[in-house]
Amino acid sequence: MNAVEIEEAISALAEQPFDPDEFPYAFLEAFGRKSTEIKRLRSGHSNKSDLDGVLQRNHIHIKTCALGTVKETLDALRDSAATAKGKAKFILATDGQTLEAEDLSSDVPPIVCDYPEFPDHFGFFLPLAGISTVKQIRESAFDIKATGRLNRLYVELLKDNPEWGTSERRHDMNHFMARLIFCFFAEDTDIFSKADLFTSTIETMSAPDSSNTHEVIGELFKAMNTKPEDRAGAGRARWASVFPYVNGGLFSGSTDVPRFSRISRSYLLHIGNLDWKKINPDIFGSMIQAVADDEERGALGMHYTSVPNILKVLNPLFLDDLREKLEEAGDNTRKLLNLRNRMARIRVFDPACGSGNFLVIAYKEMRAIEAELNQRRGEGDRRSEIPLTNFRGIELRDFPAEIARLALIIAEYQCDVRHRGQKEALAEFLPLDAKNWITCGNALRLDWLSICPPTGTGVKMHSEDLFSTPLDQAEIDFENEGGETYVCGNPPFKGARKQSAEQKSDLAFIFQGGNDYKDCDYVAGWYLKGAAFLTVTKGALAFVSTSSVCEGEQVQHIWSRVFDSGSKIIFAHRPFAWRNNASNIAMVTCVIVGLGADTARVLGVFDDETLKHCHSVSPYLIPGEPIFVTAQKAPVSANLNQIVSGSMPRDGGNLLLGNTEKQELEAKAPGASKFLRRYSGTSELTNGTIRWCLWIEDGDLGAAKAIPEVAERIRAVEAFRLQSKAKTTNGYARIPHKFAQRSHKNGNAIIVSATSSQNREYLPADWINDQVIVSNAAYVVYGGELSQFACLVSRLHLAWVATVCGRMKTDYRYSKTLGWNTFPIPPLTEKNKADLNRCAEDILLAREAHFPATIADLYDPAKMPADLRAAHDRNDEVLERIYIGRRFRNDTERLEKLFDLYIRMTTGKGKKAG
DNA sequence: GATCCGACATGGA
DNA sequence: TCCATGTCGGATC
């Protein structure tokens, strides 16, 4: 069940007469507990309550009680031994009049409410349904409720008016929904002259059989699109005359209304009776997207960007600066006036605005600054100078674009009420004068300059150089020329392998030449286009994006272009986990990157909210020069051998065997032993698990196939490869007895894991012998010397790999071309090599001394044995002395030196921008 | 619920 | 044909 469904179920339960015996089960059912679980609870089988209530282990302890004893009951539940033993997260007591509940697992304040109101707190219990969500969504019961109700209406209307669901009319449908939402909001906030005016007018004027509902609503919409003085002439119905003139793009155009059935009419009235004052424009947009989108509804608020995350973009981009200027101005009226004039000219542009989250927050924050400013100037009720039309957006999907516009209008009204007072807010709210300033279209194809033209030039720019097709739409003039433009947003992330053909072609269009776009995330398009935009606009830019744009492969493709176009990184947030909704949504790791023209001031790098000031930010989001490494085919350091990735089976698991599987096979077919080899990936290397693989040379194929069990496995590999959708894999079906990619060589070798936990201080690496087949989960240096092992397990190398290689989530991902081949080592003397060899031996000896501890045990930072740590310290000391004659102070210094050396060793291969 | 890391599609050379 | 990388979700404690 999703949040909307739960909200509906809970609301339905609260409307039923209270049944003390049934309530606990009905409550659990409403939160999506399975009927089998509930059956077992009813039978007492799994009910662990010691208070004659209902206790579902790990979830909740519920007890219904006699009138007036709720508090005592809750106390008893809290003190109950069973509550503790059953690890109940929640306790809940109710007598049918009041309801009290506590979340024992967190410090969320407890609930005390009248019984009929408890559905308003359903977010409190969402963890019962396995939905862990951010606070803002949990606390937005109203927005979830409204979304659910609107969706029901939407679906019902489309059922009765199928043509409204077609692509030609979908826009009308969405526009109609936006109008409805506006009217519901207006009638609950005194924007309409009487409370519930809209809903009650429909209720009284339309027939209960719903036959003329669409006409009544259409008449109201027409009235709101006609100036009062023109209404008589236009033949507007008299009963609609109490409605104000609204227009502002919202009511212009077609006033067609879909036809209503009895059911949809009753849904409509029901929705109208909700209290729309509670709507929260910060987030209602991202919720309400779910109304028109099945996928969104499954994961309510999946595009919700939390306010703190939005502020991570907006504060360093420009809001902090405005606040500083406000501080500096103190009570100096002249300075305050200058600041106000500056703010009135600022444009905020979100070229991936969704339902307008960033624009709404930017607007509200600026209004708060302006309000403080006006207070200091003694003009507390002054009309705002910040024009809504300076907040521009582009959004691909129609419904969110409609909602973005509406959310801004509502935000403006709410800001007026907050900062100036209800009376002033009302006096100037209507008619809406803003036209359509959220553009619906593909941001990577539209001309940003015509949507958000550069200011102060007096010249309308349309630049085909800026990767744009001209916009075929009337331009909306900005108010107040000559200001700064701040571009912000959270553009869609789509990995290179996840993009549709259109998205691929969007990127190809923006990258203009080269095919490195094929390896880039979709969000890269926004950075490139944004950087081009900055060349002609005064201002700055910052986007939230997937961390991979600043890791590994993509760095060279994206940032070389951004730097070449004359932008630099002015601030950045280091990778952070993006939690927005249900736990079933994959956790994404994000960064925020802020760009400015080459002349812009640089702020620094945020790591977990802490700002580290610096004069230059590297595309790897550390303080440092704008240098990036490019993939190298061979090691740039003379002392390193080639490294290869391990052998890749692509076998559907059929060539691989666990230890017991191997023993079973050998018991049945002793002849199979000669085809079995130890198989080592990362897990085998670090955790000491044992696996085996079938390794059959072409000449042995006949002998291998003579063993039925082996022949069967070979057939399974063939079948697996044939049914793969990758052409290359299909090709390997011809050699089903072999790994798809084979890099095995005989002889001793160094093995290093391809992925490693971020928590380790050294990369897991080891010596292996030639009996072992290394899997593609690891890399191997065949014939490498111990001194190379010493480099591999050094702190210096880890610092390099952590910075320039890709990542798996936040863990390290080793790379041949970016990690090993680029690692710069100064020329080594024979003595250097001998010293490093000794260090490597010492490390291996120290490990051996702790046999049978695994690498995972030995390298757990909390448990690392002192002798092993000392051996590593000596290794680091010896290696670092080769670089600078002493140990480095920290990783910052290590990276500075490494980048410097890298550039010197790759002249012409790595570029330095600027 | 945090931590770790496997398996392969994909596309470049 | 050969080979390197990102992905992100799944296994495992």
mmCIF file of N, CA and C in Angstrom, chain A residues 587-665:
data_model
loop_
_atom_site.group_PDB
_atom_site.id
_atom_site.type_symbol
_atom_site.label_atom_id
_atom_site.label_comp_id
_atom_site.label_asym_id
_atom_site.label_seq_id
_atom_site.Cartn_x
_atom_site.Cartn_y
_atom_site.Cartn_z
ATOM 1 N N MET A 587 18.547 4.345 -2.743
ATOM 2 C CA MET A 587 19.155 5.546 -2.239
ATOM 3 C C MET A 587 20.141 6.066 -3.286
ATOM 4 N N VAL A 588 20.005 7.324 -3.583
ATOM 5 C CA VAL A 588 20.869 7.930 -4.587
ATOM 6 C C VAL A 588 21.908 8.772 -3.867
ATOM 7 N N THR A 589 23.097 8.820 -4.400
ATOM 8 C CA THR A 589 24.119 9.695 -3.844
ATOM 9 C C THR A 589 24.216 10.929 -4.732
ATOM 10 N N CYS A 590 24.102 12.087 -4.104
ATOM 11 C CA CYS A 590 24.014 13.331 -4.861
ATOM 12 C C CYS A 590 25.165 14.261 -4.561
ATOM 13 N N VAL A 591 25.368 15.166 -5.473
ATOM 14 C CA VAL A 591 26.240 16.310 -5.216
ATOM 15 C C VAL A 591 25.477 17.561 -5.652
ATOM 16 N N ILE A 592 25.971 18.690 -5.212
ATOM 17 C CA ILE A 592 25.482 19.956 -5.744
ATOM 18 C C ILE A 592 26.702 20.683 -6.291
ATOM 19 N N VAL A 593 26.604 21.145 -7.510
ATOM 20 C CA VAL A 593 27.724 21.872 -8.092
ATOM 21 C C VAL A 593 27.249 23.255 -8.510
ATOM 22 N N GLY A 594 27.966 24.265 -8.062
ATOM 23 C CA GLY A 594 27.649 25.648 -8.430
ATOM 24 C C GLY A 594 28.686 26.165 -9.411
ATOM 25 N N LEU A 595 28.218 26.778 -10.499
ATOM 26 C CA LEU A 595 29.131 27.304 -11.514
ATOM 27 C C LEU A 595 28.989 28.813 -11.612
ATOM 28 N N GLY A 596 30.070 29.448 -11.969
ATOM 29 C CA GLY A 596 30.027 30.883 -12.234
ATOM 30 C C GLY A 596 30.995 31.195 -13.354
ATOM 31 N N ALA A 597 30.857 32.389 -13.908
ATOM 32 C CA ALA A 597 31.799 32.796 -14.943
ATOM 33 C C ALA A 597 33.193 32.836 -14.333
ATOM 34 N N ASP A 598 34.176 32.806 -15.182
ATOM 35 C CA ASP A 598 35.561 32.705 -14.738
ATOM 36 C C ASP A 598 35.938 33.769 -13.704
ATOM 37 N N THR A 599 35.253 34.898 -13.765
ATOM 38 C CA THR A 599 35.601 36.002 -12.874
ATOM 39 C C THR A 599 34.905 35.913 -11.518
ATOM 40 N N ALA A 600 33.976 34.965 -11.372
ATOM 41 C CA ALA A 600 33.179 34.915 -10.151
ATOM 42 C C ALA A 600 34.023 34.516 -8.958
ATOM 43 N N ARG A 601 33.574 34.939 -7.799
ATOM 44 C CA ARG A 601 34.284 34.573 -6.574
ATOM 45 C C ARG A 601 34.007 33.108 -6.269
ATOM 46 N N VAL A 602 34.980 32.444 -5.667
ATOM 47 C CA VAL A 602 34.829 31.037 -5.332
ATOM 48 C C VAL A 602 34.600 30.918 -3.833
ATOM 49 N N LEU A 603 33.615 30.132 -3.486
ATOM 50 C CA LEU A 603 33.245 30.007 -2.080
ATOM 51 C C LEU A 603 34.000 28.856 -1.411
ATOM 52 N N GLY A 604 33.925 27.689 -2.004
ATOM 53 C CA GLY A 604 34.599 26.539 -1.401
ATOM 54 C C GLY A 604 33.769 25.278 -1.541
ATOM 55 N N VAL A 605 34.113 24.290 -0.733
ATOM 56 C CA VAL A 605 33.477 22.982 -0.826
ATOM 57 C C VAL A 605 32.768 22.665 0.493
ATOM 58 N N PHE A 606 31.517 22.277 0.401
ATOM 59 C CA PHE A 606 30.782 21.852 1.591
ATOM 60 C C PHE A 606 30.923 20.348 1.752
ATOM 61 N N ASP A 607 31.348 19.952 2.935
ATOM 62 C CA ASP A 607 31.354 18.537 3.249
ATOM 63 C C ASP A 607 30.456 18.401 4.457
ATOM 64 N N ASP A 608 29.248 17.781 4.244
ATOM 65 C CA ASP A 608 28.358 17.661 5.401
ATOM 66 C C ASP A 608 28.055 19.001 6.049
ATOM 67 N N GLU A 609 27.636 19.956 5.334
ATOM 68 C CA GLU A 609 27.257 21.273 5.881
ATOM 69 C C GLU A 609 28.449 22.161 6.235
ATOM 70 N N THR A 610 29.636 21.563 6.420
ATOM 71 C CA THR A 610 30.771 22.408 6.801
ATOM 72 C C THR A 610 31.447 22.938 5.551
ATOM 73 N N LEU A 611 31.604 24.232 5.500
ATOM 74 C CA LEU A 611 32.223 24.829 4.323
ATOM 75 C C LEU A 611 33.723 24.931 4.514
ATOM 76 N N LYS A 612 34.444 24.405 3.533
ATOM 77 C CA LYS A 612 35.886 24.560 3.527
ATOM 78 C C LYS A 612 36.191 25.599 2.452
ATOM 79 N N HIS A 613 36.661 26.759 2.897
ATOM 80 C CA HIS A 613 36.944 27.817 1.926
ATOM 81 C C HIS A 613 38.138 27.444 1.074
ATOM 82 N N CYS A 614 38.104 27.836 -0.190
ATOM 83 C CA CYS A 614 39.276 27.660 -1.020
ATOM 84 C C CYS A 614 39.158 28.582 -2.226
ATOM 85 N N HIS A 615 40.221 28.699 -2.964
ATOM 86 C CA HIS A 615 40.223 29.623 -4.094
ATOM 87 C C HIS A 615 39.891 28.940 -5.401
ATOM 88 N N SER A 616 39.864 27.640 -5.358
ATOM 89 C CA SER A 616 39.595 26.913 -6.589
ATOM 90 C C SER A 616 39.033 25.545 -6.218
ATOM 91 N N VAL A 617 38.026 25.119 -6.949
ATOM 92 C CA VAL A 617 37.406 23.821 -6.669
ATOM 93 C C VAL A 617 37.662 22.903 -7.851
ATOM 94 N N SER A 618 38.160 21.711 -7.558
ATOM 95 C CA SER A 618 38.429 20.746 -8.615
ATOM 96 C C SER A 618 37.129 20.039 -9.005
ATOM 97 N N PRO A 619 37.057 19.542 -10.228
ATOM 98 C CA PRO A 619 35.830 18.845 -10.637
ATOM 99 C C PRO A 619 35.587 17.570 -9.835
ATOM 100 N N TYR A 620 36.557 17.164 -9.039
ATOM 101 C CA TYR A 620 36.324 16.034 -8.148
ATOM 102 C C TYR A 620 35.772 16.523 -6.819
ATOM 103 N N LEU A 621 35.404 17.799 -6.807
ATOM 104 C CA LEU A 621 34.781 18.429 -5.648
ATOM 105 C C LEU A 621 35.652 18.379 -4.399
ATOM 106 N N ILE A 622 36.902 18.658 -4.598
ATOM 107 C CA ILE A 622 37.811 18.903 -3.486
ATOM 108 C C ILE A 622 38.454 20.254 -3.779
ATOM 109 N N PRO A 623 38.979 20.906 -2.743
ATOM 110 C CA PRO A 623 39.711 22.137 -3.026
ATOM 111 C C PRO A 623 40.880 21.795 -3.926
ATOM 112 N N GLY A 624 41.047 22.510 -4.990
ATOM 113 C CA GLY A 624 42.150 22.199 -5.888
ATOM 114 C C GLY A 624 41.958 22.806 -7.262
ATOM 115 N N GLU A 625 42.982 22.679 -8.089
ATOM 116 C CA GLU A 625 42.953 23.258 -9.422
ATOM 117 C C GLU A 625 41.901 22.561 -10.289
ATOM 118 N N PRO A 626 41.416 23.268 -11.302
ATOM 119 C CA PRO A 626 40.438 22.641 -12.213
ATOM 120 C C PRO A 626 41.106 21.663 -13.157
ATOM 121 N N ILE A 627 41.667 20.613 -12.600
ATOM 122 C CA ILE A 627 42.377 19.600 -13.383
ATOM 123 C C ILE A 627 41.569 18.318 -13.328
ATOM 124 N N PHE A 628 41.520 17.629 -14.429
ATOM 125 C CA PHE A 628 40.869 16.315 -14.394
ATOM 126 C C PHE A 628 41.786 15.330 -15.063
ATOM 127 N N VAL A 629 41.716 14.084 -14.661
ATOM 128 C CA VAL A 629 42.551 13.092 -15.314
ATOM 129 C C VAL A 629 41.767 12.468 -16.459
ATOM 130 N N THR A 630 42.467 12.085 -17.479
ATOM 131 C CA THR A 630 41.817 11.402 -18.594
ATOM 132 C C THR A 630 42.230 9.940 -18.557
ATOM 133 N N ALA A 631 41.346 9.109 -19.051
ATOM 134 C CA ALA A 631 41.632 7.679 -19.041
ATOM 135 C C ALA A 631 42.916 7.407 -19.816
ATOM 136 N N GLN A 632 43.798 6.587 -19.267
ATOM 137 C CA GLN A 632 45.071 6.255 -19.915
ATOM 138 C C GLN A 632 45.094 4.771 -20.263
ATOM 139 N N LYS A 633 45.610 4.487 -21.424
ATOM 140 C CA LYS A 633 45.631 3.075 -21.867
ATOM 141 C C LYS A 633 46.724 2.279 -21.161
ATOM 142 N N ALA A 634 47.818 2.950 -20.844
ATOM 143 C CA ALA A 634 48.928 2.254 -20.189
ATOM 144 C C ALA A 634 49.366 3.077 -18.989
ATOM 145 N N PRO A 635 50.049 2.447 -18.031
ATOM 146 C CA PRO A 635 50.480 3.209 -16.853
ATOM 147 C C PRO A 635 51.374 4.375 -17.258
ATOM 148 N N VAL A 636 51.119 5.540 -16.660
ATOM 149 C CA VAL A 636 51.999 6.675 -16.944
ATOM 150 C C VAL A 636 53.310 6.537 -16.169
ATOM 151 N N SER A 637 53.315 5.685 -15.157
ATOM 152 C CA SER A 637 54.527 5.489 -14.363
ATOM 153 C C SER A 637 55.312 4.305 -14.897
ATOM 154 N N ALA A 638 56.573 4.528 -15.159
ATOM 155 C CA ALA A 638 57.413 3.498 -15.747
ATOM 156 C C ALA A 638 57.511 2.266 -14.860
ATOM 157 N N ASN A 639 57.308 2.459 -13.565
ATOM 158 C CA ASN A 639 57.521 1.337 -12.654
ATOM 159 C C ASN A 639 56.337 0.396 -12.518
ATOM 160 N N LEU A 640 55.240 0.729 -13.194
ATOM 161 C CA LEU A 640 54.069 -0.132 -13.041
ATOM 162 C C LEU A 640 53.884 -1.017 -14.267
ATOM 163 N N ASN A 641 53.585 -2.298 -13.998
ATOM 164 C CA ASN A 641 53.220 -3.212 -15.083
ATOM 165 C C ASN A 641 51.789 -2.927 -15.504
ATOM 166 N N GLN A 642 51.382 -3.544 -16.589
ATOM 167 C CA GLN A 642 49.979 -3.468 -16.972
ATOM 168 C C GLN A 642 49.113 -4.153 -15.918
ATOM 169 N N ILE A 643 47.931 -3.587 -15.694
ATOM 170 C CA ILE A 643 46.958 -4.258 -14.838
ATOM 171 C C ILE A 643 45.813 -4.688 -15.747
ATOM 172 N N VAL A 644 45.198 -5.793 -15.440
ATOM 173 C CA VAL A 644 44.052 -6.228 -16.261
ATOM 174 C C VAL A 644 42.880 -6.551 -15.351
ATOM 175 N N SER A 645 41.677 -6.399 -15.892
ATOM 176 C CA SER A 645 40.545 -6.809 -15.072
ATOM 177 C C SER A 645 40.431 -8.318 -15.151
ATOM 178 N N GLY A 646 39.876 -8.906 -14.139
ATOM 179 C CA GLY A 646 39.796 -10.354 -14.037
ATOM 180 C C GLY A 646 38.902 -10.943 -15.120
ATOM 181 N N SER A 647 38.753 -12.238 -15.127
ATOM 182 C CA SER A 647 37.991 -12.921 -16.165
ATOM 183 C C SER A 647 36.499 -12.886 -15.859
ATOM 184 N N MET A 648 35.740 -12.572 -16.901
ATOM 185 C CA MET A 648 34.288 -12.393 -16.695
ATOM 186 C C MET A 648 33.511 -13.566 -17.251
ATOM 187 N N PRO A 649 32.797 -14.288 -16.405
ATOM 188 C CA PRO A 649 32.120 -15.482 -16.910
ATOM 189 C C PRO A 649 30.906 -15.184 -17.809
ATOM 190 N N ARG A 650 30.061 -14.280 -17.419
ATOM 191 C CA ARG A 650 28.765 -14.060 -18.125
ATOM 192 C C ARG A 650 28.107 -15.395 -18.410
ATOM 193 N N ASP A 651 27.853 -16.115 -17.366
ATOM 194 C CA ASP A 651 27.466 -17.524 -17.471
ATOM 195 C C ASP A 651 26.155 -17.822 -16.772
ATOM 196 N N GLY A 652 25.500 -16.792 -16.215
ATOM 197 C CA GLY A 652 24.304 -17.048 -15.430
ATOM 198 C C GLY A 652 24.635 -17.883 -14.208
ATOM 199 N N GLY A 653 25.884 -17.914 -13.809
ATOM 200 C CA GLY A 653 26.293 -18.655 -12.613
ATOM 201 C C GLY A 653 26.617 -20.108 -12.876
ATOM 202 N N ASN A 654 26.522 -20.546 -14.133
ATOM 203 C CA ASN A 654 26.650 -21.979 -14.410
ATOM 204 C C ASN A 654 28.080 -22.509 -14.425
ATOM 205 N N LEU A 655 29.034 -21.616 -14.595
ATOM 206 C CA LEU A 655 30.425 -22.076 -14.562
ATOM 207 C C LEU A 655 31.005 -21.984 -13.152
ATOM 208 N N LEU A 656 30.225 -21.464 -12.206
ATOM 209 C CA LEU A 656 30.733 -21.223 -10.854
ATOM 210 C C LEU A 656 30.158 -22.228 -9.863
ATOM 211 N N LEU A 657 30.970 -22.579 -8.871
ATOM 212 C CA LEU A 657 30.526 -23.539 -7.869
ATOM 213 C C LEU A 657 30.957 -23.107 -6.477
ATOM 214 N N GLY A 658 30.057 -23.303 -5.523
ATOM 215 C CA GLY A 658 30.428 -23.120 -4.126
ATOM 216 C C GLY A 658 31.240 -24.312 -3.664
ATOM 217 N N ASN A 659 31.736 -24.246 -2.439
ATOM 218 C CA ASN A 659 32.587 -25.328 -1.948
ATOM 219 C C ASN A 659 31.859 -26.673 -1.910
ATOM 220 N N THR A 660 30.624 -26.649 -1.412
ATOM 221 C CA THR A 660 29.899 -27.926 -1.317
ATOM 222 C C THR A 660 29.504 -28.442 -2.699
ATOM 223 N N GLU A 661 29.100 -27.495 -3.575
ATOM 224 C CA GLU A 661 28.765 -27.888 -4.944
ATOM 225 C C GLU A 661 29.953 -28.595 -5.599
ATOM 226 N N LYS A 662 31.115 -28.039 -5.343
ATOM 227 C CA LYS A 662 32.324 -28.598 -5.944
ATOM 228 C C LYS A 662 32.560 -30.025 -5.427
ATOM 229 N N GLN A 663 32.369 -30.186 -4.101
ATOM 230 C CA GLN A 663 32.594 -31.514 -3.536
ATOM 231 C C GLN A 663 31.589 -32.532 -4.073
ATOM 232 N N GLU A 664 30.340 -32.066 -4.214
ATOM 233 C CA GLU A 664 29.324 -32.979 -4.751
ATOM 234 C C GLU A 664 29.686 -33.414 -6.166
ATOM 235 N N LEU A 665 30.109 -32.414 -6.952
ATOM 236 C CA LEU A 665 30.456 -32.731 -8.343
ATOM 237 C C LEU A 665 31.611 -33.723 -8.399
#
